[in-house]
PDB file of C-alpha atoms in Angstrom:
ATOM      1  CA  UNK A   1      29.067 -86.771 -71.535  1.00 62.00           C
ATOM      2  CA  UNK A   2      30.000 -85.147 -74.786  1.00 65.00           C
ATOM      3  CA  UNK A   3      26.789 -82.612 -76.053  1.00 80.00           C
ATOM      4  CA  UNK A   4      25.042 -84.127 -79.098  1.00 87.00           C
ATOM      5  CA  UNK A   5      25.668 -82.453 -82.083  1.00 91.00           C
ATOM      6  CA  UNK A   6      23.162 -80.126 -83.924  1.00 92.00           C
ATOM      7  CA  UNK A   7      24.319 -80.761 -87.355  1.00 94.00           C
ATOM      8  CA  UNK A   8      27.069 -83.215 -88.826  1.00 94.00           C
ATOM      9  CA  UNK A   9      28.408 -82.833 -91.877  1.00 94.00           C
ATOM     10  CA  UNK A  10      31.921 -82.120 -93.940  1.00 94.00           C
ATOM     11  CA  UNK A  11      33.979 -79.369 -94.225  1.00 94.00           C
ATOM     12  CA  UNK A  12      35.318 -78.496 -97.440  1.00 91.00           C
ATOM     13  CA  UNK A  13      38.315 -75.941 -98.836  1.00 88.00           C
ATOM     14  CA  UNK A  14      39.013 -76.500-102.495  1.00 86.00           C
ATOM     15  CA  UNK A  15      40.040 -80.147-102.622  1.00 85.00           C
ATOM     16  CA  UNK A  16      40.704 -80.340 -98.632  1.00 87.00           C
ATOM     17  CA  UNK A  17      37.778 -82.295 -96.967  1.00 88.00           C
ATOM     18  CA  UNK A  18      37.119 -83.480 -93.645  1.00 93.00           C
ATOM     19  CA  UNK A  19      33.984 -84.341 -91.187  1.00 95.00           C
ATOM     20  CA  UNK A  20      32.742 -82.099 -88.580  1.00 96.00           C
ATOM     21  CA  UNK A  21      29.887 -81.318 -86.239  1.00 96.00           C
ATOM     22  CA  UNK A  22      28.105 -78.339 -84.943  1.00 96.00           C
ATOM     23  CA  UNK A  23      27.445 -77.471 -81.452  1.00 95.00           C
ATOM     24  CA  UNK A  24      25.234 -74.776 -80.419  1.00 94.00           C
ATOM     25  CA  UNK A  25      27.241 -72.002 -78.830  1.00 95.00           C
ATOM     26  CA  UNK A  26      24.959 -70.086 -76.621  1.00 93.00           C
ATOM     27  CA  UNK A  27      21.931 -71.929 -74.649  1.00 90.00           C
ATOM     28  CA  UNK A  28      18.925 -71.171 -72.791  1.00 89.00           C
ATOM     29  CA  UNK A  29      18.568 -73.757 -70.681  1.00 88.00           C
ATOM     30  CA  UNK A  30      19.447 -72.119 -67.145  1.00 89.00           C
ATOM     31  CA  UNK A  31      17.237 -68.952 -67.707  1.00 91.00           C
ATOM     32  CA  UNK A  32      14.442 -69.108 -65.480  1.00 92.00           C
ATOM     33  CA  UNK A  33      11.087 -69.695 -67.060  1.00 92.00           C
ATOM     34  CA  UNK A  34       7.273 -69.746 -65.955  1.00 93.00           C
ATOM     35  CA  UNK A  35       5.159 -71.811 -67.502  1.00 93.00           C
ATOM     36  CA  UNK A  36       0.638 -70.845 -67.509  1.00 93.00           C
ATOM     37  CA  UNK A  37      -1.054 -72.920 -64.818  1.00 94.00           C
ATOM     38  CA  UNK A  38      -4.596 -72.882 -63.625  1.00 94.00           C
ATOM     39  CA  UNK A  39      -4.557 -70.672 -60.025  1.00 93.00           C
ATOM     40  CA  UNK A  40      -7.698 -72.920 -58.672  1.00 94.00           C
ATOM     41  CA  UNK A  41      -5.902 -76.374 -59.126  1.00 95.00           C
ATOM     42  CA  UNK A  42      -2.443 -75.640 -59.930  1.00 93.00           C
ATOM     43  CA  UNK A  43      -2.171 -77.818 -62.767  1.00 96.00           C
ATOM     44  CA  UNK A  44      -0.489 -76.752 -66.120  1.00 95.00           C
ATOM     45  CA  UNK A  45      -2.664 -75.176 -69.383  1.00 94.00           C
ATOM     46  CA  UNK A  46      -2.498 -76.402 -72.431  1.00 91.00           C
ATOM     47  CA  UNK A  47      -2.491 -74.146 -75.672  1.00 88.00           C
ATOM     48  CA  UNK A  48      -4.941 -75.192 -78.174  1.00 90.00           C
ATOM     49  CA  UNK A  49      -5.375 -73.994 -81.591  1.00 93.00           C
ATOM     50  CA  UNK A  50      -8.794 -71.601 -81.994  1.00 94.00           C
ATOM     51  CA  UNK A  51     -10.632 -71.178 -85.280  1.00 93.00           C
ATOM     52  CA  UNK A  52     -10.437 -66.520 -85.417  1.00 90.00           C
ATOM     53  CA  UNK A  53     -13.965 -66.988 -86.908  1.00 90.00           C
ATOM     54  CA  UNK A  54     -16.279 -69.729 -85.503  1.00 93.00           C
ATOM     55  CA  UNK A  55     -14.466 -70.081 -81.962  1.00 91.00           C
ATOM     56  CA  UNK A  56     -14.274 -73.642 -82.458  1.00 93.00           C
ATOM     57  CA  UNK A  57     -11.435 -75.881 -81.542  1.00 93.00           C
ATOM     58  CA  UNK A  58      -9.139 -77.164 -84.617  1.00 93.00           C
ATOM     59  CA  UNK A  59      -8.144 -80.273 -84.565  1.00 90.00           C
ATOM     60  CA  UNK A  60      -4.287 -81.439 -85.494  1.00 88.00           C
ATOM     61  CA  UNK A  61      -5.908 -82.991 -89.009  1.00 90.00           C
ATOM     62  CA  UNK A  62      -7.036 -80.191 -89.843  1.00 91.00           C
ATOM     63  CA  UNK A  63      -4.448 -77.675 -89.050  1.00 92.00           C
ATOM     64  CA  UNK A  64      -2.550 -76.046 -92.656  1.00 92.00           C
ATOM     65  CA  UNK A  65      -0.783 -73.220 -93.649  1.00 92.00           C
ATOM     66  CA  UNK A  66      -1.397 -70.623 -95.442  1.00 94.00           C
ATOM     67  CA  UNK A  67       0.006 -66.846 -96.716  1.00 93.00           C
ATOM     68  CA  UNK A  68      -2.007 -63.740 -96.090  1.00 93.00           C
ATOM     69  CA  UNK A  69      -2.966 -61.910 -99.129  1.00 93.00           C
ATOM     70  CA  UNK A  70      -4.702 -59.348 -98.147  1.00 92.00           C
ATOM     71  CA  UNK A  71      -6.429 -58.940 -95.075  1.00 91.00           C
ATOM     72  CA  UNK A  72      -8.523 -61.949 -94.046  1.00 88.00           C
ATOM     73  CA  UNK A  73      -7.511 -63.648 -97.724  1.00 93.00           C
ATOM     74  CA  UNK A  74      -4.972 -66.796 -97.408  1.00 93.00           C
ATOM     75  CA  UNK A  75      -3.652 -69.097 -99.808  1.00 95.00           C
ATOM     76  CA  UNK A  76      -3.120 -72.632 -98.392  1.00 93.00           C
ATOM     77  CA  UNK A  77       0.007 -73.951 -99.272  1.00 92.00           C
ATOM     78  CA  UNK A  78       0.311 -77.875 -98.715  1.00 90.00           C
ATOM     79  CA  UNK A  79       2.784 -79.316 -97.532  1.00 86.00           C
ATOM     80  CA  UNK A  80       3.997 -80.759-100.267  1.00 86.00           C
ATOM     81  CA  UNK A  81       4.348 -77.923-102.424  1.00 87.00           C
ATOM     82  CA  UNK A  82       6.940 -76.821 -99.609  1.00 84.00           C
ATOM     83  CA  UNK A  83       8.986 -79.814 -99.635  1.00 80.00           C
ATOM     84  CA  UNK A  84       9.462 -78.759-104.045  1.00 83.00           C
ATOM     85  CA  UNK A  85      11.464 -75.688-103.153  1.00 81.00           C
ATOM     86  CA  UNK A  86      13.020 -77.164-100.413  1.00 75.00           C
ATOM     87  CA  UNK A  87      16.903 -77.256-101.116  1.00 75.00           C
ATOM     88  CA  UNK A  88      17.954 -80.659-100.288  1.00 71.00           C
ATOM     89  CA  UNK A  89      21.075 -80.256 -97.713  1.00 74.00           C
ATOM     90  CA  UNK A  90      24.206 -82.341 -98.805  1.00 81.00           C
ATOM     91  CA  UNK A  91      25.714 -82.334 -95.500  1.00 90.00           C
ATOM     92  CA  UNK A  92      28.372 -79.711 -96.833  1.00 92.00           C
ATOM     93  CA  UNK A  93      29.919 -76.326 -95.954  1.00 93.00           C
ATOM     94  CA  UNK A  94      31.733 -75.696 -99.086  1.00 90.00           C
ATOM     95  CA  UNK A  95      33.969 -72.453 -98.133  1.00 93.00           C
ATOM     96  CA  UNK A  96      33.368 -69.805-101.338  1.00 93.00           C
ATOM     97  CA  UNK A  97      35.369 -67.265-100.097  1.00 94.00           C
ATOM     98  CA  UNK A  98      37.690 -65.560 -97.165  1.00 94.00           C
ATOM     99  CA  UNK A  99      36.918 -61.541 -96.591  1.00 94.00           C
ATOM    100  CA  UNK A 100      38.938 -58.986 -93.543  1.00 92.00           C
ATOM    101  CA  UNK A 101      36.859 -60.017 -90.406  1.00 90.00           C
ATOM    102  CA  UNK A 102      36.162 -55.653 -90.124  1.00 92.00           C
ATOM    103  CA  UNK A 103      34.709 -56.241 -93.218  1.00 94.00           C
ATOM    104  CA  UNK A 104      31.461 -57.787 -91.768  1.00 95.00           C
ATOM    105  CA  UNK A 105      28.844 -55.435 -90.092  1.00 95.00           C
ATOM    106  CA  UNK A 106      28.209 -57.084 -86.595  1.00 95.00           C
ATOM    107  CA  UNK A 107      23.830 -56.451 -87.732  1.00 96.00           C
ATOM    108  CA  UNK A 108      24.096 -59.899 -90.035  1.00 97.00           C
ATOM    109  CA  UNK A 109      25.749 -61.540 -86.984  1.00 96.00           C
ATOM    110  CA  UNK A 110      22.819 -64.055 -86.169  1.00 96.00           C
ATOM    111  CA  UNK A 111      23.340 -67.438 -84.340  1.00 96.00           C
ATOM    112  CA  UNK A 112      27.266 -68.814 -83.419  1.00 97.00           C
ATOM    113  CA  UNK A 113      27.943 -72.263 -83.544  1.00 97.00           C
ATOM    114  CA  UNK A 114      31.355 -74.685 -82.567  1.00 97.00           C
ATOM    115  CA  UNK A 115      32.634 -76.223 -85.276  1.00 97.00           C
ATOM    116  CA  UNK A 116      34.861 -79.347 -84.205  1.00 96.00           C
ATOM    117  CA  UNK A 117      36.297 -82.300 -86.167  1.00 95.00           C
ATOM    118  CA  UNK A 118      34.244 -85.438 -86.144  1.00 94.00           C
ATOM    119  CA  UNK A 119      36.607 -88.384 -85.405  1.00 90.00           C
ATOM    120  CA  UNK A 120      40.268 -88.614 -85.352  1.00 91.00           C
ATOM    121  CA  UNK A 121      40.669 -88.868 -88.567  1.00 91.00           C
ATOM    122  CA  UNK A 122      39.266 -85.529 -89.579  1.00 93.00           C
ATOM    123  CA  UNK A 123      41.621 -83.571 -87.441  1.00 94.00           C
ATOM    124  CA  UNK A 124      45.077 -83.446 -89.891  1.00 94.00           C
ATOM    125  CA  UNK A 125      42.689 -81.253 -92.362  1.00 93.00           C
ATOM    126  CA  UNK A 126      40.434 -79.665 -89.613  1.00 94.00           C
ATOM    127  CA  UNK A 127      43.856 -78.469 -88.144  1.00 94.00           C
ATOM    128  CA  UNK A 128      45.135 -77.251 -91.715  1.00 93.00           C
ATOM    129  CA  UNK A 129      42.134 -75.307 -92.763  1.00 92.00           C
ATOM    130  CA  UNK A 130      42.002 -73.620 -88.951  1.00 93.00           C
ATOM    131  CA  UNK A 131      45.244 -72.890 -89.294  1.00 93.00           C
ATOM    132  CA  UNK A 132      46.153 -71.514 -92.770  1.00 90.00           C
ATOM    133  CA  UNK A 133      42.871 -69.117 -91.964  1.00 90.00           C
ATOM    134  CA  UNK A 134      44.936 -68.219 -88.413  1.00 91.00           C
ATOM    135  CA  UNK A 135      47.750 -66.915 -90.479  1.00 90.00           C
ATOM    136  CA  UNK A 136      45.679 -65.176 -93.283  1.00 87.00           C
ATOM    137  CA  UNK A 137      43.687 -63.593 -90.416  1.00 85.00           C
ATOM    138  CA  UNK A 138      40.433 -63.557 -92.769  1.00 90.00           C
ATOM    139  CA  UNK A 139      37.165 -65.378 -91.855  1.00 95.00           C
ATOM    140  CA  UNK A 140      35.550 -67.517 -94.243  1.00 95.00           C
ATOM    141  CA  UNK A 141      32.293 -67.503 -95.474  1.00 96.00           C
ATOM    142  CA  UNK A 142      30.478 -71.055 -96.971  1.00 95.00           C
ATOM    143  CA  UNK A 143      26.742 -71.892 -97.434  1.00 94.00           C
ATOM    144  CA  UNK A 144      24.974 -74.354 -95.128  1.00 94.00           C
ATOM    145  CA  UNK A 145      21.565 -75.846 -95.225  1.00 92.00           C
ATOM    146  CA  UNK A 146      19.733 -75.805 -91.569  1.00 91.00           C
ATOM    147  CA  UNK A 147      16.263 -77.012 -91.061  1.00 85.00           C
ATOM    148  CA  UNK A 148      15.520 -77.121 -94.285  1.00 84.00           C
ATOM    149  CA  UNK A 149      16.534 -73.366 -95.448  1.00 89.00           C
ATOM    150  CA  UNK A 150      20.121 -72.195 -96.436  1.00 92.00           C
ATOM    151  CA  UNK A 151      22.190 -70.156 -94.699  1.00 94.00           C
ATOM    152  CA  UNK A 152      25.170 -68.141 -95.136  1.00 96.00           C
ATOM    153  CA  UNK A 153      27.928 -69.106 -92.479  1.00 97.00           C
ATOM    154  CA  UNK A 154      31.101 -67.230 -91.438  1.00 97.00           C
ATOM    155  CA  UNK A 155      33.882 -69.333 -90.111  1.00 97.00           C
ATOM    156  CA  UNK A 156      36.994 -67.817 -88.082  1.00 96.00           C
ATOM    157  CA  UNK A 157      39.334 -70.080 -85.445  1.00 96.00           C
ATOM    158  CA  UNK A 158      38.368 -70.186 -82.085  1.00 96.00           C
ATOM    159  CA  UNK A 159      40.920 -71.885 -79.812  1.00 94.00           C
ATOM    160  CA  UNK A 160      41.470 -75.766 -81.108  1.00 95.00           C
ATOM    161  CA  UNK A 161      38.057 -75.413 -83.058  1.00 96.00           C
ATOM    162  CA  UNK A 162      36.724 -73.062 -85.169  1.00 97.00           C
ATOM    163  CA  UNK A 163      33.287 -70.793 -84.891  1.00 97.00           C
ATOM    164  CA  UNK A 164      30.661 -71.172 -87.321  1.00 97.00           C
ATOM    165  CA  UNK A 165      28.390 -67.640 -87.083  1.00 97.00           C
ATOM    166  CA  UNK A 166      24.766 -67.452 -89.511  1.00 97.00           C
ATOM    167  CA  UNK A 167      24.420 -64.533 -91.253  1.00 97.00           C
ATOM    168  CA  UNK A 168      21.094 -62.646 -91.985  1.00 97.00           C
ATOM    169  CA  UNK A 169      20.412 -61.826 -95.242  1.00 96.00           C
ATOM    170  CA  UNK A 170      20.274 -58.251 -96.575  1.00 95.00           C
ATOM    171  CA  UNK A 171      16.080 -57.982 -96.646  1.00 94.00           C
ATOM    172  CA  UNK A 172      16.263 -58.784 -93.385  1.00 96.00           C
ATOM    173  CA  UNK A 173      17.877 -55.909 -91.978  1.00 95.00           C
ATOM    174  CA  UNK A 174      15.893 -52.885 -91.742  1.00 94.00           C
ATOM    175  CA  UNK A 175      17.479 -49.477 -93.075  1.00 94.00           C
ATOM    176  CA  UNK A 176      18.611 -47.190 -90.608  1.00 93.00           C
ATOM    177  CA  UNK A 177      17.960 -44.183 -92.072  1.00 93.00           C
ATOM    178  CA  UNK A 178      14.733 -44.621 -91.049  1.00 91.00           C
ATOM    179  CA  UNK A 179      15.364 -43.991 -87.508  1.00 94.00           C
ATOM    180  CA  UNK A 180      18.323 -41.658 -87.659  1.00 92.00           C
ATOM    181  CA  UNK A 181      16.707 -39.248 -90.532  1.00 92.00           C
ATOM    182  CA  UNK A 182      14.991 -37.043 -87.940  1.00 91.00           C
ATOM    183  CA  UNK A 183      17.669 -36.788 -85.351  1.00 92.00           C
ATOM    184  CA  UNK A 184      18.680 -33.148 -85.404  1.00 90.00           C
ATOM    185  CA  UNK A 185      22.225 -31.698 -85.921  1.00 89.00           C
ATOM    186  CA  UNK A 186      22.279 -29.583 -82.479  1.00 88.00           C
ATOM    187  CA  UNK A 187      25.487 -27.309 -82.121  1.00 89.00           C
ATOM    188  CA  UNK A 188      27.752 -28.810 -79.298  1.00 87.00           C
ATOM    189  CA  UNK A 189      30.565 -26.661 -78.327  1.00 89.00           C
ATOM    190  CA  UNK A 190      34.031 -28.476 -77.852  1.00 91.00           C
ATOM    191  CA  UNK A 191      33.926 -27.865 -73.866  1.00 89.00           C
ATOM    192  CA  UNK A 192      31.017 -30.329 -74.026  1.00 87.00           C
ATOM    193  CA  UNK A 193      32.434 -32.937 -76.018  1.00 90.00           C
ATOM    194  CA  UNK A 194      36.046 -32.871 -74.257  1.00 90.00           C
ATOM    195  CA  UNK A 195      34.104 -33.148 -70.869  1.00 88.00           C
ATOM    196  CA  UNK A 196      32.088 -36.037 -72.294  1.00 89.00           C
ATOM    197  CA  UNK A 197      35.766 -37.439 -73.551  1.00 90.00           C
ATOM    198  CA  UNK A 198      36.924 -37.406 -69.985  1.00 90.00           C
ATOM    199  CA  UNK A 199      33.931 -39.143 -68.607  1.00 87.00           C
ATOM    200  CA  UNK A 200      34.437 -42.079 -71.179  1.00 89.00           C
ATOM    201  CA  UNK A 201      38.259 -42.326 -69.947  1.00 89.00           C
ATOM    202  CA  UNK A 202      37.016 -42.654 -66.286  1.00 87.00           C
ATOM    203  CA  UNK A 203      35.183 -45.434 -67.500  1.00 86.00           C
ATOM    204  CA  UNK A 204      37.688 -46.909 -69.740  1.00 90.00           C
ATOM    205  CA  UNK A 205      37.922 -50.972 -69.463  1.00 90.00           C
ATOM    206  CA  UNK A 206      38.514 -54.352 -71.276  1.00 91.00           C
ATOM    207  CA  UNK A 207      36.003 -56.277 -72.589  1.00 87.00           C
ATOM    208  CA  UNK A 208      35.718 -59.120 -69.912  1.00 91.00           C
ATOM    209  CA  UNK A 209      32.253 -61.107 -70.257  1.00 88.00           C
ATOM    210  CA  UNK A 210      32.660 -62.561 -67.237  1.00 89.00           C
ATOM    211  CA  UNK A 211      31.565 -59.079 -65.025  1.00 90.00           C
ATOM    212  CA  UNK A 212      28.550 -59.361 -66.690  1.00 89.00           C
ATOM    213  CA  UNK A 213      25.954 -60.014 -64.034  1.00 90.00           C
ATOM    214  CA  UNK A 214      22.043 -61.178 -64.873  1.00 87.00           C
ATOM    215  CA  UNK A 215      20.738 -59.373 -61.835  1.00 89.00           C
ATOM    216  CA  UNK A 216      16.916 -60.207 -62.612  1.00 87.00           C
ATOM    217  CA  UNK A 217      17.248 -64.004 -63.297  1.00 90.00           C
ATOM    218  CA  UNK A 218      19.225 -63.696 -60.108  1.00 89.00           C
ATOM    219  CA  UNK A 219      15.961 -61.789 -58.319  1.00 88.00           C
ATOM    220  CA  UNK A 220      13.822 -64.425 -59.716  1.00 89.00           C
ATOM    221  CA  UNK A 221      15.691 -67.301 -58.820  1.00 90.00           C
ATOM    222  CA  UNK A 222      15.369 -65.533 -55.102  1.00 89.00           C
ATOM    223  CA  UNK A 223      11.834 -64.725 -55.482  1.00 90.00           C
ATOM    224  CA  UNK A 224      10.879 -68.387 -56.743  1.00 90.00           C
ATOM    225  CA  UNK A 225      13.115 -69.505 -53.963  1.00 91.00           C
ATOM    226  CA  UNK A 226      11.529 -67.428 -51.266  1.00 89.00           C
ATOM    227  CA  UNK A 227       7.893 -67.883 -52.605  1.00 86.00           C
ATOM    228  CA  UNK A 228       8.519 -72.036 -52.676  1.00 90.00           C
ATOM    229  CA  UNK A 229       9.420 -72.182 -48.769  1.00 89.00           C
ATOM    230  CA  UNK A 230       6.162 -70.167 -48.245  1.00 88.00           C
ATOM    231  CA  UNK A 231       7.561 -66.871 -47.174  1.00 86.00           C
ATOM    232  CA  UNK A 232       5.825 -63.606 -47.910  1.00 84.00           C
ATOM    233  CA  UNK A 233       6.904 -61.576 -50.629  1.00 83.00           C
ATOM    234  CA  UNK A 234       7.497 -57.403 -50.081  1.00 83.00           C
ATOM    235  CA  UNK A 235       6.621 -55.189 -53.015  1.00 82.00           C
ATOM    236  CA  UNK A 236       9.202 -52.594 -53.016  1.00 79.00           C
ATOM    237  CA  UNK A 237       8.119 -48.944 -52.330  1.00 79.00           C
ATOM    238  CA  UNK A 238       8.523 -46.729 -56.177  1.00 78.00           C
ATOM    239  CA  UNK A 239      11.248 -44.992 -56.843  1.00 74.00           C
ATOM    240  CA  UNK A 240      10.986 -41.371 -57.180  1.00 74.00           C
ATOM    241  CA  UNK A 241      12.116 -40.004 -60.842  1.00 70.00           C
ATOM    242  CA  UNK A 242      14.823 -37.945 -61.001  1.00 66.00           C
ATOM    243  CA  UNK A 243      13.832 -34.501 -61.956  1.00 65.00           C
ATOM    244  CA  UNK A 244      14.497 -33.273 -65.766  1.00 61.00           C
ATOM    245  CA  UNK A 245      18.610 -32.085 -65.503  1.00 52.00           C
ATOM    246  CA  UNK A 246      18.034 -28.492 -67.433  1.00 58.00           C
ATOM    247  CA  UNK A 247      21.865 -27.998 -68.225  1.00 78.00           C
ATOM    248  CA  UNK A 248      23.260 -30.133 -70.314  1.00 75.00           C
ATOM    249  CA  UNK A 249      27.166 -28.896 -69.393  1.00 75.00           C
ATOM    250  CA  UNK A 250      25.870 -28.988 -65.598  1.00 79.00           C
ATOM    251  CA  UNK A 251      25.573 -32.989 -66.079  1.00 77.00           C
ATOM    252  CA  UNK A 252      28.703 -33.275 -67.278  1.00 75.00           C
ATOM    253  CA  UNK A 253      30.261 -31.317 -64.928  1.00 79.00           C
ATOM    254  CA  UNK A 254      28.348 -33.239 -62.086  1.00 78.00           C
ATOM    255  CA  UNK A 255      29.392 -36.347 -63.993  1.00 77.00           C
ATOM    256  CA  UNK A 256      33.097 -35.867 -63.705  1.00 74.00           C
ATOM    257  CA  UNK A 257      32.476 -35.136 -59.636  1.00 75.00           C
ATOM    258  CA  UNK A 258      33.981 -37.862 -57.844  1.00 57.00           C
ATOM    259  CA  UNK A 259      35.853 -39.611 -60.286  1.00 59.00           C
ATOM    260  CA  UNK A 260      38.970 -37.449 -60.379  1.00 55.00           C
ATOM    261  CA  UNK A 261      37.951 -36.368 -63.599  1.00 47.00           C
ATOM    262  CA  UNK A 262      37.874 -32.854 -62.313  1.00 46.00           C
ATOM    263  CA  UNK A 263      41.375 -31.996 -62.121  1.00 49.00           C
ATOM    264  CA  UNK A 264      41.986 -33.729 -64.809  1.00 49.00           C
ATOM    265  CA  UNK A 265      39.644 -31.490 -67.092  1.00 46.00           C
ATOM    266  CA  UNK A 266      40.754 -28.489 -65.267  1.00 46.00           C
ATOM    267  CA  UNK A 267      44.206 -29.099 -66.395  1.00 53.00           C
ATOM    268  CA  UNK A 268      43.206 -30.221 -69.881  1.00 51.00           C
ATOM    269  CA  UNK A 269      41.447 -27.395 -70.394  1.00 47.00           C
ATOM    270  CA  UNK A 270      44.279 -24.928 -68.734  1.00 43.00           C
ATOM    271  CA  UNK A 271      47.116 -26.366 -70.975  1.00 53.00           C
ATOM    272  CA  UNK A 272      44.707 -25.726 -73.750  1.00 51.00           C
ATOM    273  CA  UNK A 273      43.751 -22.115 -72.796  1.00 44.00           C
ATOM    274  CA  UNK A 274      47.906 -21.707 -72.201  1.00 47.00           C
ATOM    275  CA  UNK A 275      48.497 -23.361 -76.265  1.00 53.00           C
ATOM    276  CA  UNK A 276      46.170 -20.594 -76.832  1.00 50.00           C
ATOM    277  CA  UNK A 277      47.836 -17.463 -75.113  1.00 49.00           C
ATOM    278  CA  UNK A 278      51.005 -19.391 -76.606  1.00 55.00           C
ATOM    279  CA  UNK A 279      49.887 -19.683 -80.448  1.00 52.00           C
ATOM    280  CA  UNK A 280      48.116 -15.815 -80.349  1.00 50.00           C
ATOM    281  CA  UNK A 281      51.906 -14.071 -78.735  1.00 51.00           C
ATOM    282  CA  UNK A 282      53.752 -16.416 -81.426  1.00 54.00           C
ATOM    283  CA  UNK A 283      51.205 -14.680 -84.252  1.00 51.00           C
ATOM    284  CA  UNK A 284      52.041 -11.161 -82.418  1.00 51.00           C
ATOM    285  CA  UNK A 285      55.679 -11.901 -82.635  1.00 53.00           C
ATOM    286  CA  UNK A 286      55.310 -13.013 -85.706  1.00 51.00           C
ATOM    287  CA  UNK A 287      53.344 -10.120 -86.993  1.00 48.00           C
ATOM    288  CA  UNK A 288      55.523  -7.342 -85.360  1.00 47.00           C
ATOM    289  CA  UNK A 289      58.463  -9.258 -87.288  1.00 47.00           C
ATOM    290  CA  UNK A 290      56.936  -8.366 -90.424  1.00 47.00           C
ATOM    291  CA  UNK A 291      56.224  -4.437 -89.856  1.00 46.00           C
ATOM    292  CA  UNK A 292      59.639  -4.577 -88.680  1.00 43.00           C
ATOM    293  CA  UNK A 293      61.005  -5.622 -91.417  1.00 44.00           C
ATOM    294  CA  UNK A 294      58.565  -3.699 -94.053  1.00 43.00           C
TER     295      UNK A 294
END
């Protein structure tokens, strides 16, 4: 059975039109997750909505919403007052523009979405638009309205279909030289960074999704599994902390042990103490040339 769609609406380049639906991309659903019960008779809590001030229990009828102020000081804001700045969604993703995918800093990446034709007779111009942007190799970016607020959207092919992506808007992402301001400029010799180099190329790989393993939703599906058929539970003893590695070229050095990284930055660092020795008899030569010929 086919997932139901999140959003259906139409697709439109220029003049080119054509219906489509949106499919979440990612899901949740097979995380584990704990819900609050009561430990004396196992049943399940309920959350209930607590007046801060008197303690009291609020009631749905009286529940509203409201903007802080100042500390303590709210404006209520009824509902609708929301609903008259509420941009009314026309069902449309009306492309504005096509920009060089490297273009887009991966920060205002926000939720992906499958974007698929929506009967057959939308797939002639689904199959145009996915294709002309295949051979332009530029993704396209359209507004969208989604629960009630407007997004921006970038659209690139994906196999048959196409992926729809949300952007976050600019006051949403926080500045970063607020975090990298007071990182210090330490002096690294080159040693230490071609050392580093050759760790990275021990480690070089593909980008393959598939390797990655959830290893504690896999240790609580065993724990909920073990604690269900009524078998006792071990805590695991603490591990020890490694002690505080004083040299930093040490680590490296220990890093490249066992990886055959050793010989490898032995010789890389003989052939370049031998373009050295090389470069300064060359200079000699060179030099003794000169007085020669003076």
């Amino acid at each position: 059975m086919a997932p139901r769609a999140y959003w259906k609406g139409t697709l439109k380049l220029s003049l080119v039109s054509c219906p489509v639906v949106l499919y979440p991309a990612t899901t949740a659903a097979e995380k584990t997750r704990f819900h609050l019960i009561n430990r004396e008779t196992g049943n399940r809590l309920k959350q209930q909505m607590i007046d801060s001030e008197t303690g009291e229990v609020v009631e749905s009828d009286q529940k509203g919403r409201g903007y802080e102020l100042r500390k303590g000081k709210y404006v209520e804001i009824e509902p609708e007052e929301l609903e008259a700045v509420q941009i009314e969604s026309n069902h449309t993703i009306d492309i504005e523009s096509f920009v060089p995918s490297e273009e887009i800093d991966q920060r205002y990446l926000n939720h992906p979405y499958y974007i698929a034709p929506d009967g057959k007779a939308a797939v002639d111009a689904f199959a145009v638009i996915r294709d002309a942007m295949k051979d332009q190799d530029r993704v396209a970016l359209a507004k969208i309205v989604l629960t009630n607020r407007e997004h921006i959207i970038a659209i690139e092919p994906l196999g048959k279909g196409l992926l729809g992506t949300t952007l976050r808007f600019p006051y949403e992402l926080r500045d970063e030289d607020q975090f990298f301001d007071d990182i210090k400029s330490p002096k690294i010799t080159r040693d230490m960074v071609d050392l580093a180099g050759h760790i990275l190329h021990t480690k070089a790989a593909h980008f393959d999704p598939s390797k990655f393993k959830d290893e504690y939703e896999t240790a609580l599906k065993a724990l909920v599994k073990r604690k269900a058929s009524g078998k006792t539970i071990e805590l695991p003893e603490p591990e020890e902390r490694p002690s505080n590695v004083v040299s930093l070229m040490d680590a490296l050095k220990q890093s490249l042990k066992g990886r055959g990284g050793k010989k490898t930055a032995t010789r890389s660092h003989a052939r370049r103490a031998t373009g050295r020795r090389q470069a300064a008899k060359k200079a000699h030569r060179s030099t003794a040339r000169h007085r020669k010929a003076g």
